[in-house]
mmCIF file of C-alpha atoms in Angstrom:
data_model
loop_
_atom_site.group_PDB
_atom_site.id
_atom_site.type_symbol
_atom_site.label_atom_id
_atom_site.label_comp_id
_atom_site.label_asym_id
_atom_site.label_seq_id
_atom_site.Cartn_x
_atom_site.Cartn_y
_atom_site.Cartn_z
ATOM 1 C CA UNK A 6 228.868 92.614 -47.543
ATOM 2 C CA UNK A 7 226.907 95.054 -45.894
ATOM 3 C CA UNK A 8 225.331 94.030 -42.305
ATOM 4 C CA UNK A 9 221.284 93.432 -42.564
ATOM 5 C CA UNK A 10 218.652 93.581 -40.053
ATOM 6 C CA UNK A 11 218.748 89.581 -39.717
ATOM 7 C CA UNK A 12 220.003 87.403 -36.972
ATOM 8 C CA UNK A 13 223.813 86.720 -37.764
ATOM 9 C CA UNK A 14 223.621 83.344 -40.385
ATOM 10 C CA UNK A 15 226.415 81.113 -41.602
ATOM 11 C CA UNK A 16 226.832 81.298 -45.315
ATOM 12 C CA UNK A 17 229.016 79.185 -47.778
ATOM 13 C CA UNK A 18 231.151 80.740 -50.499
ATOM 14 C CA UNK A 19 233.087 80.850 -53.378
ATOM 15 C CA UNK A 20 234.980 82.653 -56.067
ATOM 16 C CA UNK A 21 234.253 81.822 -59.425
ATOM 17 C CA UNK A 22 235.730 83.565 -62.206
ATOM 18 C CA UNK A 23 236.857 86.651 -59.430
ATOM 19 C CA UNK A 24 233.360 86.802 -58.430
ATOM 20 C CA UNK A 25 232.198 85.560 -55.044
ATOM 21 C CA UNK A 26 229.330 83.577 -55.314
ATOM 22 C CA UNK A 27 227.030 82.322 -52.605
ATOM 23 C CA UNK A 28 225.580 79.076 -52.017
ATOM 24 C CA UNK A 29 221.522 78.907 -52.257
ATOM 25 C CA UNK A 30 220.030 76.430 -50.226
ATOM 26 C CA UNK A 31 217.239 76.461 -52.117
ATOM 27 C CA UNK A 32 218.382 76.433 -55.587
ATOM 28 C CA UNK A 33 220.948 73.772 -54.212
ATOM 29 C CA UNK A 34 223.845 75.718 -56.288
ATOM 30 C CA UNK A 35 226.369 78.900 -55.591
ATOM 31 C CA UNK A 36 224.428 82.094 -56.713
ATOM 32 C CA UNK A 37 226.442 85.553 -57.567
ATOM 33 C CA UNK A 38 227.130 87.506 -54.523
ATOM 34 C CA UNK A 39 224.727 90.990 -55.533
ATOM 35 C CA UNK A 40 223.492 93.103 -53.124
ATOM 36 C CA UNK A 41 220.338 91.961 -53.607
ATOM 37 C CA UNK A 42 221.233 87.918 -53.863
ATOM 38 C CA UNK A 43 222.455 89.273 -49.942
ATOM 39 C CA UNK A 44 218.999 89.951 -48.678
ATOM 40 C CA UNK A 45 217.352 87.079 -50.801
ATOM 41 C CA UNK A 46 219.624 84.714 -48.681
ATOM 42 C CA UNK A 47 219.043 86.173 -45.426
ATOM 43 C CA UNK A 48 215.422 86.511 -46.087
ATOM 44 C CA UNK A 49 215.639 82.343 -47.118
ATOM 45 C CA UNK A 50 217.536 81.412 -43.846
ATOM 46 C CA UNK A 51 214.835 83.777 -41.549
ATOM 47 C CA UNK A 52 212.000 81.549 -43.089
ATOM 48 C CA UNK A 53 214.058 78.159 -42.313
ATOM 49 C CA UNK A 54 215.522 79.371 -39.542
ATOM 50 C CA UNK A 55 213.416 81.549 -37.096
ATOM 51 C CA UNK A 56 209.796 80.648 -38.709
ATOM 52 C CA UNK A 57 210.268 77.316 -39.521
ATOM 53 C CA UNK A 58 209.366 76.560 -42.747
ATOM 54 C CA UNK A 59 210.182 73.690 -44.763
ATOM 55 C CA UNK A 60 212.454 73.721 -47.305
ATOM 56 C CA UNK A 61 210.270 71.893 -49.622
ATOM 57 C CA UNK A 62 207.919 74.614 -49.576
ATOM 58 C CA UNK A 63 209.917 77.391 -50.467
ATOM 59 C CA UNK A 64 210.303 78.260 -53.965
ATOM 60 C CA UNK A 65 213.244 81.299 -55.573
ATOM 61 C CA UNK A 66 213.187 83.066 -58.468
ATOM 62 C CA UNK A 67 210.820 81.545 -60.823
ATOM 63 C CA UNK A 68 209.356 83.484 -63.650
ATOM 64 C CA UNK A 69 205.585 84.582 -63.904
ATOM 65 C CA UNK A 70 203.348 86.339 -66.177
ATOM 66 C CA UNK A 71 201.800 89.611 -64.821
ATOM 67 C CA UNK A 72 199.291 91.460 -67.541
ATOM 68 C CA UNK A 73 201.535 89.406 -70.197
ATOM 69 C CA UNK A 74 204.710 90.547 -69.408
ATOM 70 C CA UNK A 75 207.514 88.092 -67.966
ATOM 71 C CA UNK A 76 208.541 89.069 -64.353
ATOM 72 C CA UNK A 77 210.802 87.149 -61.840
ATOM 73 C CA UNK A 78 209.459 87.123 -57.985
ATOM 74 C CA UNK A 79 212.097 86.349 -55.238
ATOM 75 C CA UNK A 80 210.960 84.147 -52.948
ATOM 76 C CA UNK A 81 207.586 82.546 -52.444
ATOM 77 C CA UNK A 82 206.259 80.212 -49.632
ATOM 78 C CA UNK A 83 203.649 77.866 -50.593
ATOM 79 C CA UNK A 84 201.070 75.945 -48.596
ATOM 80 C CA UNK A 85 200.789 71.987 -48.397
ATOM 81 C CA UNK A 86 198.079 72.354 -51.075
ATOM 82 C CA UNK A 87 200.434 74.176 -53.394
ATOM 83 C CA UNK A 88 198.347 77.743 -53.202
ATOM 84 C CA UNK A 89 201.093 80.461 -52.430
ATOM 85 C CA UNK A 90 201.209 81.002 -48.594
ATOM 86 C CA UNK A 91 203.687 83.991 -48.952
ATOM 87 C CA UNK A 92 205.201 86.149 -51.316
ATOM 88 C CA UNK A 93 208.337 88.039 -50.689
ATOM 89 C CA UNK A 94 210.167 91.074 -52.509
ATOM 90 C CA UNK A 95 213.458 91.998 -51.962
ATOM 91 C CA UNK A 96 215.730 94.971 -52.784
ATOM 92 C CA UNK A 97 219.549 96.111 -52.650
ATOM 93 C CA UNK A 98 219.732 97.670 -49.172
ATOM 94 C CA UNK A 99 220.688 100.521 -50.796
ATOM 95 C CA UNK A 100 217.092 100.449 -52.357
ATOM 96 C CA UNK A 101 214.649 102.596 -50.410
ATOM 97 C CA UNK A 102 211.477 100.458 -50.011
ATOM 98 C CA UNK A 103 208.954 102.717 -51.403
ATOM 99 C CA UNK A 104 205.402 102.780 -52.316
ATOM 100 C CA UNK A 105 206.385 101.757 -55.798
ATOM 101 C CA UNK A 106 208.015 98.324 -54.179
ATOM 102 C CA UNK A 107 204.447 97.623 -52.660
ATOM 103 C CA UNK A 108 203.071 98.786 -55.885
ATOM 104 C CA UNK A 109 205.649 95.981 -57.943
ATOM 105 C CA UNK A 110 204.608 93.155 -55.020
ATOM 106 C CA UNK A 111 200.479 94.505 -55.421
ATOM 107 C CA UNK A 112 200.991 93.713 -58.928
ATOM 108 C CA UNK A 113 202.247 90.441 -58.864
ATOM 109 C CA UNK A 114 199.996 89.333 -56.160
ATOM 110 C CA UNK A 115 197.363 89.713 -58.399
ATOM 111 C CA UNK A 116 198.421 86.388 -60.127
ATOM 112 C CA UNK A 117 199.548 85.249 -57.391
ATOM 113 C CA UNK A 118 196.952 85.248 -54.967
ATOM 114 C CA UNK A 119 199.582 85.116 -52.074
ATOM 115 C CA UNK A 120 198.104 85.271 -48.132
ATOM 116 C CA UNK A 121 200.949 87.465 -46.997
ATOM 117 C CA UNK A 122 203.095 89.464 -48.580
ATOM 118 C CA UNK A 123 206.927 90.521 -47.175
ATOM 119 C CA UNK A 124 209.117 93.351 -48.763
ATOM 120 C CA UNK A 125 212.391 93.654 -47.122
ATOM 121 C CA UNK A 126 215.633 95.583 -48.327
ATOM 122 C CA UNK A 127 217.678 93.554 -45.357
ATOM 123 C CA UNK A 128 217.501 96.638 -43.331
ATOM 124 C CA UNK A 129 213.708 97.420 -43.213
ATOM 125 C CA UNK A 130 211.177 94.438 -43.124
ATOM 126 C CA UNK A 131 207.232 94.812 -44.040
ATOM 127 C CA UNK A 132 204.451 92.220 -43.603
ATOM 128 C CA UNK A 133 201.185 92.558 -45.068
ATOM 129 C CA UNK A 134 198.017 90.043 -44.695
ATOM 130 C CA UNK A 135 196.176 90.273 -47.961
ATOM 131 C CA UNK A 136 192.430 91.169 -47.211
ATOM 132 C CA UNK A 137 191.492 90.049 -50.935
ATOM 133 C CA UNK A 138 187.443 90.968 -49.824
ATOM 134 C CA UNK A 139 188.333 94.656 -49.801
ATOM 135 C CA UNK A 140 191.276 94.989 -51.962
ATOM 136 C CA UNK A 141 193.259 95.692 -49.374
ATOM 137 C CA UNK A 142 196.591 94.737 -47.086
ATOM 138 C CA UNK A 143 196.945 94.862 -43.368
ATOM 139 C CA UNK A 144 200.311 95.561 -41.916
ATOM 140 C CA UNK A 145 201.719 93.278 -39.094
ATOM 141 C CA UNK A 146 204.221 92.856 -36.697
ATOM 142 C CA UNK A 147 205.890 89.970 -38.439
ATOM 143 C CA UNK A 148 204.722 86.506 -40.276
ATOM 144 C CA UNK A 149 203.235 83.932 -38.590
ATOM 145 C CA UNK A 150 205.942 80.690 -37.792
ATOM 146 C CA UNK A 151 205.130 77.565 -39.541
ATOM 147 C CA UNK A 152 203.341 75.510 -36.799
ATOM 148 C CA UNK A 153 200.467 78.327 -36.366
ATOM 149 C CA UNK A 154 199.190 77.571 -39.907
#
């Protein structure tokens, strides 16, 4: 798989039925290796790993309704209280992440009600602070670690 903007991260693998599969700490089973299953996995180990998040608070790929239509999200963070803390996107890195990926992750914020908001295709990584007052998100440098909060 392709190299990603992440620090380097030990993985555990498989083949099942000539497919490699990846295992998802999360999920707590092995996952099809996809492009895409790549990032979400990286992105995953960044929020355990560098920003120290619990496990228990991190949710992946869980189905919600957005203007009654059935959508998957990625990854979400959620606070103690159970109110989403962050919600993350992520694409193939051979997915340019373009307006319309902010315009997807707008979308289902709307529901969602997230704090912060991260789209990442592994190779390009953006974090937004919801300003829900004026309808509007805030870039920054990165997300906050766990401990600020």
């Amino acid at each position: 798989m392709q190299q990603l903007n992440f620090p380097t991260y030990q993985f555990r693998f498989k083949n099942s039925e000539n497919k490699v599969a990846i295992f998802d700490e999360i999920r707590k089973k092995f996952i099809i290796l996809t492009p895409e299953e790549w990032v979400r996995q990286h992105v995953i180990r960044f929020l355990l790993t560098e920003k120290k998040y619990p496990k228990s608070l991190i949710n992946v790929e869980k189905v919600l309704k957005v203007n009654g239509l059935r959508k998957r999200y990625d990854v979400v963070v959620f606070n103690p209280d159970g109110s989403i803390f962050i919600l993350i996107e992520c694409k193939a890195p051979e997915i340019k992440v373009s307006q319309s990926t902010f315009d997807q992750i707008a979308r289902y914020n709307m529901t969602m009600k997230a704090q912060y908001l991260m789209v990442t295709n592994g190779l390009n990584h953006y974090f937004c602070q919801m300003d829900f007052e004026n309808e509007k998100y805030l870039f920054l440098a990165e997300l906050p670690l766990y401990q600020v909060l």
